[in-house]
GROMACS .gro file of C-alpha atoms in nm:
model
  333
    1MET     CA    1 -12.606  -0.204 -13.213
    2SER     CA    2 -12.474  -0.277 -13.561
    3ALA     CA    3 -12.372  -0.004 -13.803
    4HIS     CA    4 -12.662  -0.098 -14.030
    5SER     CA    5 -12.934  -0.080 -13.761
    6SER     CA    6 -13.153   0.226 -13.748
    7VAL     CA    7 -13.408   0.373 -13.511
    8PRO     CA    8 -13.754   0.403 -13.670
    9PRO     CA    9 -13.868   0.763 -13.714
   10VAL     CA   10 -14.097   0.910 -13.450
   11VAL     CA   11 -14.453   0.940 -13.576
   12LYS     CA   12 -14.594   1.284 -13.501
   13ILE     CA   13 -14.952   1.397 -13.466
   14GLY     CA   14 -14.922   1.582 -13.798
   15ASP     CA   15 -14.836   1.252 -13.969
   16VAL     CA   16 -15.155   1.099 -13.835
   17ALA     CA   17 -15.358   1.402 -13.947
   18ARG     CA   18 -15.219   1.392 -14.303
   19THR     CA   19 -15.272   1.017 -14.339
   20ALA     CA   20 -15.623   1.031 -14.195
   21GLY     CA   21 -15.715   1.336 -14.403
   22VAL     CA   22 -15.822   1.544 -14.103
   23SER     CA   23 -15.687   1.837 -13.903
   24VAL     CA   24 -15.442   1.810 -13.615
   25GLY     CA   25 -15.719   1.934 -13.384
   26THR     CA   26 -15.947   1.651 -13.494
   27VAL     CA   27 -15.673   1.396 -13.427
   28SER     CA   28 -15.620   1.542 -13.079
   29LYS     CA   29 -15.992   1.528 -12.999
   30ALA     CA   30 -16.031   1.176 -13.138
   31LEU     CA   31 -15.740   1.029 -12.944
   32ASN     CA   32 -15.816   1.213 -12.619
   33GLY     CA   33 -16.189   1.135 -12.628
   34THR     CA   34 -16.284   1.504 -12.623
   35GLY     CA   35 -16.489   1.732 -12.848
   36SER     CA   36 -16.792   1.658 -13.064
   37LEU     CA   37 -16.685   1.410 -13.328
   38ARG     CA   38 -16.873   1.137 -13.507
   39ALA     CA   39 -16.801   0.785 -13.383
   40GLU     CA   40 -16.676   0.677 -13.726
   41THR     CA   41 -16.431   0.972 -13.732
   42ARG     CA   42 -16.288   0.871 -13.395
   43ARG     CA   43 -16.254   0.509 -13.510
   44HIS     CA   44 -16.086   0.612 -13.836
   45VAL     CA   45 -15.833   0.835 -13.661
   46GLN     CA   46 -15.759   0.567 -13.399
   47GLU     CA   47 -15.705   0.304 -13.668
   48VAL     CA   48 -15.464   0.531 -13.856
   49ALA     CA   49 -15.276   0.617 -13.536
   50ASP     CA   50 -15.244   0.249 -13.445
   51ARG     CA   51 -15.129   0.158 -13.797
   52LEU     CA   52 -14.860   0.427 -13.797
   53GLY     CA   53 -14.748   0.342 -13.444
   54PHE     CA   54 -14.830   0.686 -13.305
   55VAL     CA   55 -14.776   0.725 -12.928
   56ALA     CA   56 -14.942   1.025 -12.767
   57ASP     CA   57 -14.735   1.244 -12.536
   58SER     CA   58 -14.898   1.189 -12.197
   59ARG     CA   59 -14.730   1.502 -12.060
   60GLY     CA   60 -14.911   1.720 -12.311
   61ARG     CA   61 -15.239   1.543 -12.248
   62GLY     CA   62 -15.190   1.584 -11.876
   63LEU     CA   63 -15.124   1.955 -11.901
   64SER     CA   64 -15.434   2.014 -12.111
   65SER     CA   65 -15.669   1.791 -11.913
   66GLY     CA   66 -15.535   1.805 -11.557
   67ARG     CA   67 -15.480   1.428 -11.570
   68THR     CA   68 -15.167   1.211 -11.566
   69PHE     CA   69 -15.320   0.916 -11.751
   70THR     CA   70 -15.185   0.677 -11.489
   71VAL     CA   71 -15.369   0.461 -11.237
   72GLY     CA   72 -15.248   0.279 -10.927
   73PHE     CA   73 -15.293  -0.095 -10.875
   74LEU     CA   74 -15.275  -0.170 -10.502
   75THR     CA   75 -15.248  -0.533 -10.390
   76THR     CA   76 -15.165  -0.750 -10.088
   77ASP     CA   77 -15.097  -1.056 -10.306
   78THR     CA   78 -14.718  -1.084 -10.284
   79PHE     CA   79 -14.707  -1.408 -10.486
   80GLY     CA   80 -14.922  -1.270 -10.765
   81ARG     CA   81 -15.145  -1.578 -10.787
   82PHE     CA   82 -15.461  -1.367 -10.802
   83THR     CA   83 -15.310  -1.027 -10.880
   84LEU     CA   84 -15.150  -1.108 -11.215
   85PRO     CA   85 -15.460  -1.221 -11.408
   86ILE     CA   86 -15.661  -0.934 -11.256
   87LEU     CA   87 -15.383  -0.690 -11.350
   88MET     CA   88 -15.372  -0.818 -11.709
   89GLY     CA   89 -15.748  -0.782 -11.747
   90ALA     CA   90 -15.742  -0.432 -11.599
   91GLU     CA   91 -15.454  -0.325 -11.824
   92ASP     CA   92 -15.641  -0.444 -12.133
   93ALA     CA   93 -15.943  -0.233 -12.038
   94LEU     CA   94 -15.745   0.073 -11.931
   95ALA     CA   95 -15.540   0.066 -12.252
   96VAL     CA   96 -15.854   0.185 -12.433
   97GLY     CA   97 -15.814   0.512 -12.243
   98ARG     CA   98 -15.435   0.505 -12.299
   99MET     CA   99 -15.380   0.466 -11.926
  100ALA     CA  100 -15.057   0.334 -11.770
  101VAL     CA  101 -15.065   0.122 -11.454
  102ILE     CA  102 -14.838   0.156 -11.149
  103LEU     CA  103 -14.825  -0.166 -10.942
  104ALA     CA  104 -14.791  -0.126 -10.564
  105ASP     CA  105 -14.761  -0.428 -10.331
  106THR     CA  106 -14.844  -0.362  -9.964
  107ARG     CA  107 -14.716  -0.702  -9.844
  108ASP     CA  108 -14.999  -0.702  -9.590
  109ASP     CA  109 -14.831  -0.416  -9.401
  110PRO     CA  110 -15.072  -0.130  -9.308
  111ALA     CA  111 -14.785   0.117  -9.268
  112ARG     CA  112 -14.647   0.024  -9.608
  113GLU     CA  113 -14.994   0.058  -9.760
  114GLU     CA  114 -15.029   0.408  -9.615
  115HIS     CA  115 -14.688   0.503  -9.756
  116LEU     CA  116 -14.776   0.363 -10.100
  117LEU     CA  117 -15.106   0.551 -10.107
  118ARG     CA  118 -14.922   0.875 -10.029
  119SER     CA  119 -14.673   0.796 -10.304
  120LEU     CA  120 -14.945   0.722 -10.559
  121ARG     CA  121 -15.128   1.040 -10.463
  122GLY     CA  122 -14.801   1.231 -10.500
  123ARG     CA  123 -14.773   1.097 -10.852
  124ARG     CA  124 -15.126   1.232 -10.912
  125VAL     CA  125 -15.266   0.902 -11.038
  126ASP     CA  126 -15.614   0.944 -11.186
  127GLY     CA  127 -15.763   0.642 -11.010
  128LEU     CA  128 -15.692   0.325 -10.816
  129VAL     CA  129 -15.773  -0.048 -10.840
  130VAL     CA  130 -15.751  -0.228 -10.504
  131THR     CA  131 -15.718  -0.607 -10.490
  132GLY     CA  132 -15.568  -0.887 -10.280
  133ARG     CA  133 -15.527  -1.261 -10.239
  134THR     CA  134 -15.844  -1.330 -10.037
  135THR     CA  135 -16.210  -1.240 -10.060
  136ASP     CA  136 -16.217  -1.123  -9.699
  137GLU     CA  137 -16.356  -0.772  -9.668
  138ARG     CA  138 -16.095  -0.502  -9.616
  139PRO     CA  139 -16.123  -0.143  -9.487
  140PRO     CA  140 -16.203   0.115  -9.757
  141VAL     CA  141 -15.909   0.308  -9.900
  142ASP     CA  142 -15.898   0.670  -9.786
  143ILE     CA  143 -15.797   0.861 -10.100
  144ASP     CA  144 -15.971   1.140 -10.290
  145ILE     CA  145 -15.969   0.981 -10.638
  146PRO     CA  146 -16.193   0.717 -10.801
  147VAL     CA  147 -16.134   0.370 -10.650
  148VAL     CA  148 -16.260   0.029 -10.764
  149HIS     CA  149 -16.218  -0.285 -10.556
  150ALA     CA  150 -16.146  -0.604 -10.753
  151PHE     CA  151 -16.186  -0.955 -10.605
  152ALA     CA  152 -16.116  -0.832 -10.250
  153PRO     CA  153 -16.427  -0.633 -10.144
  154SER     CA  154 -16.442  -0.325  -9.925
  155SER     CA  155 -16.624  -0.341  -9.593
  156ASP     CA  156 -16.814  -0.038  -9.724
  157ARG     CA  157 -17.068  -0.205  -9.955
  158ASP     CA  158 -17.133   0.125 -10.133
  159ARG     CA  159 -16.780   0.136 -10.276
  160PRO     CA  160 -16.752   0.038 -10.646
  161ALA     CA  161 -16.643  -0.325 -10.674
  162VAL     CA  162 -16.606  -0.615 -10.917
  163LEU     CA  163 -16.616  -0.952 -10.741
  164SER     CA  164 -16.600  -1.323 -10.821
  165ASP     CA  165 -16.910  -1.532 -10.751
  166GLU     CA  166 -16.760  -1.785 -10.510
  167SER     CA  167 -17.098  -1.917 -10.402
  168ALA     CA  168 -17.195  -1.994 -10.761
  169GLY     CA  169 -16.864  -2.174 -10.808
  170ALA     CA  170 -16.919  -2.390 -10.500
  171ARG     CA  171 -17.271  -2.471 -10.615
  172VAL     CA  172 -17.163  -2.566 -10.969
  173VAL     CA  173 -16.883  -2.798 -10.854
  174ALA     CA  174 -17.106  -2.971 -10.597
  175GLU     CA  175 -17.379  -3.018 -10.858
  176HIS     CA  176 -17.118  -3.166 -11.093
  177LEU     CA  177 -17.028  -3.434 -10.838
  178LEU     CA  178 -17.394  -3.526 -10.792
  179ALA     CA  179 -17.447  -3.530 -11.169
  180ILE     CA  180 -17.171  -3.790 -11.217
  181GLY     CA  181 -17.332  -4.012 -10.956
  182ARG     CA  182 -17.127  -3.946 -10.643
  183THR     CA  183 -17.324  -4.005 -10.323
  184ARG     CA  184 -17.063  -3.983 -10.043
  185VAL     CA  185 -16.869  -3.657 -10.073
  186LEU     CA  186 -16.599  -3.533  -9.836
  187HIS     CA  187 -16.538  -3.157  -9.824
  188VAL     CA  188 -16.182  -3.046  -9.745
  189THR     CA  189 -16.106  -2.675  -9.739
  190GLY     CA  190 -15.895  -2.394  -9.592
  191PRO     CA  191 -15.894  -2.200  -9.263
  192ARG     CA  192 -16.230  -2.138  -9.099
  193ARG     CA  193 -16.126  -1.774  -9.046
  194HIS     CA  194 -16.128  -1.712  -9.424
  195HIS     CA  195 -16.449  -1.602  -9.592
  196SER     CA  196 -16.372  -1.819  -9.896
  197ALA     CA  197 -16.354  -2.138  -9.689
  198THR     CA  198 -16.670  -2.081  -9.486
  199ALA     CA  199 -16.880  -1.939  -9.771
  200ARG     CA  200 -16.792  -2.224 -10.007
  201ALA     CA  201 -16.844  -2.487  -9.736
  202GLU     CA  202 -17.190  -2.355  -9.658
  203VAL     CA  203 -17.299  -2.373 -10.022
  204VAL     CA  204 -17.147  -2.718 -10.074
  205ALA     CA  205 -17.333  -2.851  -9.770
  206GLY     CA  206 -17.659  -2.702  -9.893
  207VAL     CA  207 -17.626  -2.857 -10.238
  208LEU     CA  208 -17.501  -3.200 -10.130
  209GLY     CA  209 -17.741  -3.250  -9.839
  210GLU     CA  210 -17.723  -3.611  -9.724
  211ALA     CA  211 -17.452  -3.683  -9.980
  212LEU     CA  212 -17.207  -3.483  -9.764
  213VAL     CA  213 -16.995  -3.711  -9.547
  214GLY     CA  214 -16.958  -3.565  -9.197
  215GLN     CA  215 -16.870  -3.199  -9.146
  216ALA     CA  216 -16.651  -2.980  -9.363
  217MET     CA  217 -16.284  -3.035  -9.280
  218PHE     CA  218 -16.122  -2.693  -9.227
  219GLY     CA  219 -15.743  -2.667  -9.234
  220GLU     CA  220 -15.495  -2.475  -9.450
  221TRP     CA  221 -15.463  -2.379  -9.817
  222SER     CA  222 -15.185  -2.632  -9.875
  223GLU     CA  223 -15.104  -2.968 -10.033
  224ASP     CA  224 -14.985  -3.092  -9.695
  225TRP     CA  225 -15.330  -3.031  -9.547
  226GLY     CA  226 -15.491  -3.220  -9.836
  227ARG     CA  227 -15.272  -3.521  -9.764
  228ARG     CA  228 -15.338  -3.510  -9.389
  229ALA     CA  229 -15.712  -3.466  -9.444
  230VAL     CA  230 -15.729  -3.794  -9.640
  231ASP     CA  231 -15.539  -3.973  -9.361
  232LEU     CA  232 -15.771  -3.828  -9.097
  233ALA     CA  233 -16.083  -3.925  -9.290
  234LEU     CA  234 -15.964  -4.282  -9.344
  235ALA     CA  235 -15.851  -4.315  -8.982
  236SER     CA  236 -16.199  -4.205  -8.875
  237GLY     CA  237 -16.355  -4.480  -9.082
  238LEU     CA  238 -16.527  -4.244  -9.325
  239SER     CA  239 -16.633  -4.392  -9.658
  240PHE     CA  240 -16.635  -4.153  -9.953
  241ASP     CA  241 -16.648  -4.167 -10.332
  242ALA     CA  242 -16.558  -3.801 -10.393
  243VAL     CA  243 -16.357  -3.521 -10.233
  244CYS     CA  244 -16.469  -3.165 -10.298
  245CYS     CA  245 -16.171  -2.939 -10.218
  246GLY     CA  246 -16.171  -2.568 -10.139
  247SER     CA  247 -15.861  -2.497 -10.349
  248ASP     CA  248 -15.642  -2.658 -10.614
  249GLN     CA  249 -15.352  -2.683 -10.370
  250VAL     CA  250 -15.561  -2.883 -10.125
  251ALA     CA  251 -15.685  -3.101 -10.412
  252ARG     CA  252 -15.329  -3.177 -10.526
  253GLY     CA  253 -15.249  -3.303 -10.178
  254VAL     CA  254 -15.564  -3.517 -10.176
  255LEU     CA  255 -15.471  -3.669 -10.512
  256ASP     CA  256 -15.120  -3.749 -10.389
  257ARG     CA  257 -15.242  -3.928 -10.077
  258LEU     CA  258 -15.515  -4.121 -10.259
  259ARG     CA  259 -15.250  -4.243 -10.502
  260ASP     CA  260 -15.030  -4.346 -10.205
  261HIS     CA  261 -15.322  -4.556 -10.076
  262GLY     CA  262 -15.370  -4.719 -10.415
  263THR     CA  263 -15.709  -4.552 -10.469
  264SER     CA  264 -15.797  -4.490 -10.834
  265VAL     CA  265 -15.910  -4.143 -10.941
  266PRO     CA  266 -16.173  -4.097 -11.069
  267GLY     CA  267 -16.263  -4.470 -11.071
  268GLU     CA  268 -16.309  -4.506 -10.695
  269VAL     CA  269 -16.293  -4.144 -10.581
  270ALA     CA  270 -16.354  -3.826 -10.783
  271VAL     CA  271 -16.166  -3.511 -10.679
  272THR     CA  272 -16.241  -3.146 -10.751
  273GLY     CA  273 -16.046  -2.827 -10.682
  274PHE     CA  274 -16.118  -2.455 -10.686
  275ASP     CA  275 -15.936  -2.159 -10.855
  276ASN     CA  276 -15.809  -2.324 -11.178
  277TRP     CA  277 -15.448  -2.242 -11.094
  278ASP     CA  278 -15.286  -2.402 -11.398
  279VAL     CA  279 -14.960  -2.472 -11.214
  280MET     CA  280 -15.159  -2.699 -10.984
  281ALA     CA  281 -15.459  -2.810 -11.189
  282LEU     CA  282 -15.292  -2.903 -11.517
  283ALA     CA  283 -14.987  -3.067 -11.359
  284ALA     CA  284 -15.199  -3.282 -11.127
  285ARG     CA  285 -15.229  -3.657 -11.191
  286PRO     CA  286 -15.490  -3.682 -11.331
  287PRO     CA  287 -15.555  -3.321 -11.440
  288LEU     CA  288 -15.791  -3.151 -11.197
  289THR     CA  289 -16.156  -3.066 -11.245
  290THR     CA  290 -16.189  -2.722 -11.088
  291ILE     CA  291 -16.365  -2.386 -11.079
  292ASP     CA  292 -16.221  -2.093 -11.271
  293LEU     CA  293 -16.313  -1.761 -11.106
  294CYS     CA  294 -16.244  -1.578 -11.434
  295LEU     CA  295 -16.004  -1.331 -11.275
  296TRP     CA  296 -15.906  -1.179 -11.608
  297ASP     CA  297 -16.273  -1.085 -11.656
  298VAL     CA  298 -16.279  -0.942 -11.302
  299GLY     CA  299 -15.980  -0.723 -11.387
  300ARG     CA  300 -16.121  -0.614 -11.721
  301SER     CA  301 -16.454  -0.516 -11.565
  302ALA     CA  302 -16.275  -0.330 -11.285
  303GLY     CA  303 -16.063  -0.144 -11.541
  304ARG     CA  304 -16.368  -0.045 -11.742
  305MET     CA  305 -16.551   0.072 -11.431
  306LEU     CA  306 -16.252   0.278 -11.316
  307LEU     CA  307 -16.216   0.436 -11.660
  308ASP     CA  308 -16.582   0.536 -11.656
  309LEU     CA  309 -16.546   0.690 -11.309
  310ILE     CA  310 -16.232   0.879 -11.407
  311GLU     CA  311 -16.394   1.019 -11.721
  312GLY     CA  312 -16.714   1.113 -11.538
  313ARG     CA  313 -16.941   0.866 -11.712
  314GLU     CA  314 -17.243   0.715 -11.539
  315VAL     CA  315 -17.177   0.368 -11.391
  316ALA     CA  316 -17.491   0.157 -11.418
  317GLU     CA  317 -17.378  -0.103 -11.162
  318ARG     CA  318 -17.139  -0.014 -10.883
  319ARG     CA  319 -17.115  -0.375 -10.762
  320VAL     CA  320 -17.055  -0.629 -11.040
  321VAL     CA  321 -17.031  -1.004 -10.977
  322VAL     CA  322 -16.850  -1.213 -11.241
  323PRO     CA  323 -16.982  -1.570 -11.288
  324PRO     CA  324 -16.736  -1.862 -11.260
  325ARG     CA  325 -16.667  -2.143 -11.506
  326LEU     CA  326 -16.640  -2.517 -11.440
  327GLU     CA  327 -16.335  -2.681 -11.602
  328VAL     CA  328 -16.401  -3.055 -11.627
  329ARG     CA  329 -16.088  -3.273 -11.645
  330GLY     CA  330 -15.969  -3.624 -11.568
  331SER     CA  331 -16.006  -3.615 -11.188
  332THR     CA  332 -16.384  -3.657 -11.219
  333VAL     CA  333 -16.457  -3.809 -11.560
   0.00000   0.00000   0.00000
């Protein structure tokens, strides 16, 4: 640090009160969401606090309210592909209540999950968001604080949850292929044991009808499987003018193998993905038409729901389904 640098002064609650023209008690009530204040008063105090850079002391708030103003974020998604956008959306929503988030990765280990839950409970978190990398149902979390499941549902359908509408995504992408005139569509997807693969395949088959070539090809969520699936289809003598893929990774592999065979995309064969993973979809040649599950919106809705539960507000819907969005790019048009 240079001799001329200086640390900005700490803004105190009294500074906010003087600038806003209200009492310290009013500032405390406005920022903590307590007491009987007019909405415009709360907004005015919040705006002044934000402008001055005031940071509330969570220890004091915790002592007065019995809360720690922290929430846990429990995930099994080690790679963060699905967790990170959900986490960012949840943080944006929870920031309204001045909540901090503690990330805990179970790494698909039940013993580790149990340890992390004990640790989070020991830290007296006010609530918990539970998510993962698949939409397979998971056992409910046994903890005596508000819990919201995001993306990865609980096997207990009564538990609060915010989910992606996978079926709607599969329907939209299949309808897109029909709308651009494709009549012989191959469906290549992930493992049959995964809910995402089977649920999407069922919807795709229902929408495409006779335009579906053969049966859905189940394999792995990988580029290698996409490449092998094209080889298998061609070796079987199947004729197709589109490949509807269950994930962007699979679609990238399909694009690679079609290019190896000298097949033009989308001229001869259109290709679609699923997930809108920009690392895959935007770097593909050509860029990939795909379904965006709007995971940031899933996280934001989960954060809002958890905040309502923590603060004792009525939750109108305990099971929210977020609609997907079709991203049309060069692999189909």
